[in-house]
Amino acid sequence: MSKKIYVGNLNYRTTEDTLSSAFSQYGEIVSAVVIKDKFTEQSKGFGFIEMADDAAADAAIADMNGKEVDGRRVRVNIAEDKPRTSRPRGDFGGRSNGGGYGDRNSNHGGGYNDYRY
């Protein structure tokens, strides 16, 4: 069974190949991913390694935590699943009529005529 490892404090120039190469000495690498900003494509400074063998992953975590990769001391530990939020996406105003701003007895958002004088 494979195990996923979190690698933090990466140099922004660290590539997936570099990351994979640094961890390959411990065992078979299933995948190596550096997380990037979806708009700028710049690294966010962390990534994930998935290793085929749990024992190899544990050895890599123990040995690589605090070691330098591309001039930065990396933080390495078991990756945790991203927590699910119970809040649904969208409708940030919380109203069912489609808006979240200025509800002065109106079904549209806060215009000039929405205020009573």
PDB file of N, CA, C and O in Angstrom, residues 1-2 8 15 18-20 23 25 37 47 57-58 60 62 64-65 74-75 77 93 98 109-110 112 116:
ATOM      1  N   MET A   1       0.840  -1.182   0.000  1.00  0.00           N
ATOM      2  CA  MET A   1       0.000   0.000   0.000  1.00  0.00           C
ATOM      3  C   MET A   1       0.881   1.240   0.000  1.00  0.00           C
ATOM      4  O   MET A   1       1.920   1.285   0.635  1.00  0.00           O
ATOM      5  N   SER A   2       0.465   2.264  -0.718  1.00  0.00           N
ATOM      6  CA  SER A   2       1.290   3.469  -0.817  1.00  0.00           C
ATOM      7  C   SER A   2       0.984   4.441   0.314  1.00  0.00           C
ATOM      8  O   SER A   2      -0.076   4.407   0.933  1.00  0.00           O
ATOM      9  N   GLY A   8       7.316  20.321   3.107  1.00  0.00           N
ATOM     10  CA  GLY A   8       7.116  21.763   3.205  1.00  0.00           C
ATOM     11  C   GLY A   8       8.420  22.523   3.231  1.00  0.00           C
ATOM     12  O   GLY A   8       9.498  21.951   3.376  1.00  0.00           O
ATOM     13  N   THR A  15      11.799  21.568  -8.422  1.00  0.00           N
ATOM     14  CA  THR A  15      10.902  20.924  -9.396  1.00  0.00           C
ATOM     15  C   THR A  15      10.476  19.550  -8.882  1.00  0.00           C
ATOM     16  O   THR A  15      11.042  19.026  -7.918  1.00  0.00           O
ATOM     17  N   THR A  18      13.420  17.150  -9.059  1.00  0.00           N
ATOM     18  CA  THR A  18      14.349  17.308  -7.940  1.00  0.00           C
ATOM     19  C   THR A  18      13.789  16.648  -6.689  1.00  0.00           C
ATOM     20  O   THR A  18      14.508  15.954  -5.964  1.00  0.00           O
ATOM     21  N   LEU A  19      12.515  16.860  -6.453  1.00  0.00           N
ATOM     22  CA  LEU A  19      11.859  16.277  -5.286  1.00  0.00           C
ATOM     23  C   LEU A  19      11.876  14.747  -5.365  1.00  0.00           C
ATOM     24  O   LEU A  19      12.223  14.067  -4.402  1.00  0.00           O
ATOM     25  N   SER A  20      11.541  14.223  -6.518  1.00  0.00           N
ATOM     26  CA  SER A  20      11.541  12.785  -6.725  1.00  0.00           C
ATOM     27  C   SER A  20      12.943  12.200  -6.547  1.00  0.00           C
ATOM     28  O   SER A  20      13.117  11.157  -5.922  1.00  0.00           O
ATOM     29  N   PHE A  23      14.036  11.844  -2.863  1.00  0.00           N
ATOM     30  CA  PHE A  23      13.382  10.792  -2.093  1.00  0.00           C
ATOM     31  C   PHE A  23      13.539   9.398  -2.685  1.00  0.00           C
ATOM     32  O   PHE A  23      13.223   8.411  -2.033  1.00  0.00           O
ATOM     33  N   GLN A  25      16.028   7.556  -3.144  1.00  0.00           N
ATOM     34  CA  GLN A  25      16.998   6.680  -2.478  1.00  0.00           C
ATOM     35  C   GLN A  25      16.344   5.810  -1.399  1.00  0.00           C
ATOM     36  O   GLN A  25      16.923   4.834  -0.951  1.00  0.00           O
ATOM     37  N   ASP A  37       0.571  27.816  -7.711  1.00  0.00           N
ATOM     38  CA  ASP A  37      -0.547  28.743  -7.808  1.00  0.00           C
ATOM     39  C   ASP A  37      -1.212  28.561  -9.163  1.00  0.00           C
ATOM     40  O   ASP A  37      -0.531  28.506 -10.184  1.00  0.00           O
ATOM     41  N   GLY A  47       4.956  20.427  -1.352  1.00  0.00           N
ATOM     42  CA  GLY A  47       4.607  19.403  -2.311  1.00  0.00           C
ATOM     43  C   GLY A  47       4.318  18.088  -1.617  1.00  0.00           C
ATOM     44  O   GLY A  47       4.314  17.999  -0.389  1.00  0.00           O
ATOM     45  N   ALA A  57       8.520   4.842   3.116  1.00  0.00           N
ATOM     46  CA  ALA A  57       8.008   6.189   3.376  1.00  0.00           C
ATOM     47  C   ALA A  57       8.353   6.633   4.791  1.00  0.00           C
ATOM     48  O   ALA A  57       8.772   7.780   5.004  1.00  0.00           O
ATOM     49  N   ASP A  58       8.205   5.737   5.753  1.00  0.00           N
ATOM     50  CA  ASP A  58       8.547   6.066   7.140  1.00  0.00           C
ATOM     51  C   ASP A  58      10.035   6.373   7.280  1.00  0.00           C
ATOM     52  O   ASP A  58      10.418   7.291   8.012  1.00  0.00           O
ATOM     53  N   ALA A  60      11.984   7.536   4.884  1.00  0.00           N
ATOM     54  CA  ALA A  60      12.204   8.815   4.208  1.00  0.00           C
ATOM     55  C   ALA A  60      11.790   9.985   5.099  1.00  0.00           C
ATOM     56  O   ALA A  60      12.492  10.996   5.178  1.00  0.00           O
ATOM     57  N   ALA A  62      11.634  10.032   8.422  1.00  0.00           N
ATOM     58  CA  ALA A  62      12.575  10.130   9.539  1.00  0.00           C
ATOM     59  C   ALA A  62      13.907  10.738   9.121  1.00  0.00           C
ATOM     60  O   ALA A  62      14.489  11.548   9.843  1.00  0.00           O
ATOM     61  N   MET A  64      14.662  12.496   6.072  1.00  0.00           N
ATOM     62  CA  MET A  64      14.651  13.729   5.275  1.00  0.00           C
ATOM     63  C   MET A  64      14.158  14.961   6.037  1.00  0.00           C
ATOM     64  O   MET A  64      14.421  16.085   5.630  1.00  0.00           O
ATOM     65  N   ASN A  65      13.441  14.765   7.134  1.00  0.00           N
ATOM     66  CA  ASN A  65      12.943  15.911   7.888  1.00  0.00           C
ATOM     67  C   ASN A  65      14.114  16.737   8.428  1.00  0.00           C
ATOM     68  O   ASN A  65      14.951  16.235   9.153  1.00  0.00           O
ATOM     69  N   VAL A  74      13.914  21.319   4.619  1.00  0.00           N
ATOM     70  CA  VAL A  74      12.523  20.945   4.383  1.00  0.00           C
ATOM     71  C   VAL A  74      11.897  20.318   5.626  1.00  0.00           C
ATOM     72  O   VAL A  74      12.584  19.753   6.468  1.00  0.00           O
ATOM     73  N   ARG A  75      10.581  20.464   5.716  1.00  0.00           N
ATOM     74  CA  ARG A  75       9.799  19.827   6.775  1.00  0.00           C
ATOM     75  C   ARG A  75       9.055  18.669   6.117  1.00  0.00           C
ATOM     76  O   ARG A  75       8.331  18.863   5.142  1.00  0.00           O
ATOM     77  N   ASN A  77       6.619  15.193   6.746  1.00  0.00           N
ATOM     78  CA  ASN A  77       5.798  14.358   7.617  1.00  0.00           C
ATOM     79  C   ASN A  77       4.710  13.663   6.806  1.00  0.00           C
ATOM     80  O   ASN A  77       4.598  13.897   5.604  1.00  0.00           O
ATOM     81  N   GLY A  93     -24.104  35.134   0.182  1.00  0.00           N
ATOM     82  CA  GLY A  93     -24.953  36.059   0.905  1.00  0.00           C
ATOM     83  C   GLY A  93     -25.952  35.362   1.798  1.00  0.00           C
ATOM     84  O   GLY A  93     -26.533  35.962   2.687  1.00  0.00           O
ATOM     85  N   GLY A  98     -30.652  35.374  -4.568  1.00  0.00           N
ATOM     86  CA  GLY A  98     -29.524  35.618  -5.448  1.00  0.00           C
ATOM     87  C   GLY A  98     -28.583  36.728  -5.060  1.00  0.00           C
ATOM     88  O   GLY A  98     -27.635  36.999  -5.767  1.00  0.00           O
ATOM     89  N   GLY A 109     -29.918  43.726  -5.327  1.00  0.00           N
ATOM     90  CA  GLY A 109     -28.938  44.212  -4.370  1.00  0.00           C
ATOM     91  C   GLY A 109     -28.819  45.717  -4.331  1.00  0.00           C
ATOM     92  O   GLY A 109     -28.744  46.388  -5.330  1.00  0.00           O
ATOM     93  N   GLY A 110     -28.834  46.300  -3.172  1.00  0.00           N
ATOM     94  CA  GLY A 110     -28.615  47.657  -2.723  1.00  0.00           C
ATOM     95  C   GLY A 110     -28.491  48.785  -3.722  1.00  0.00           C
ATOM     96  O   GLY A 110     -27.477  49.465  -3.727  1.00  0.00           O
ATOM     97  N   TYR A 112     -29.997  52.546  -5.575  1.00  0.00           N
ATOM     98  CA  TYR A 112     -30.414  53.860  -5.112  1.00  0.00           C
ATOM     99  C   TYR A 112     -31.836  53.856  -4.568  1.00  0.00           C
ATOM    100  O   TYR A 112     -32.118  54.451  -3.552  1.00  0.00           O
ATOM    101  N   ARG A 116     -35.817  53.694   1.964  1.00  0.00           N
ATOM    102  CA  ARG A 116     -37.068  54.440   2.198  1.00  0.00           C
ATOM    103  C   ARG A 116     -36.741  55.763   2.852  1.00  0.00           C
ATOM    104  O   ARG A 116     -35.929  55.837   3.759  1.00  0.00           O
TER     105      ARG A 116
END
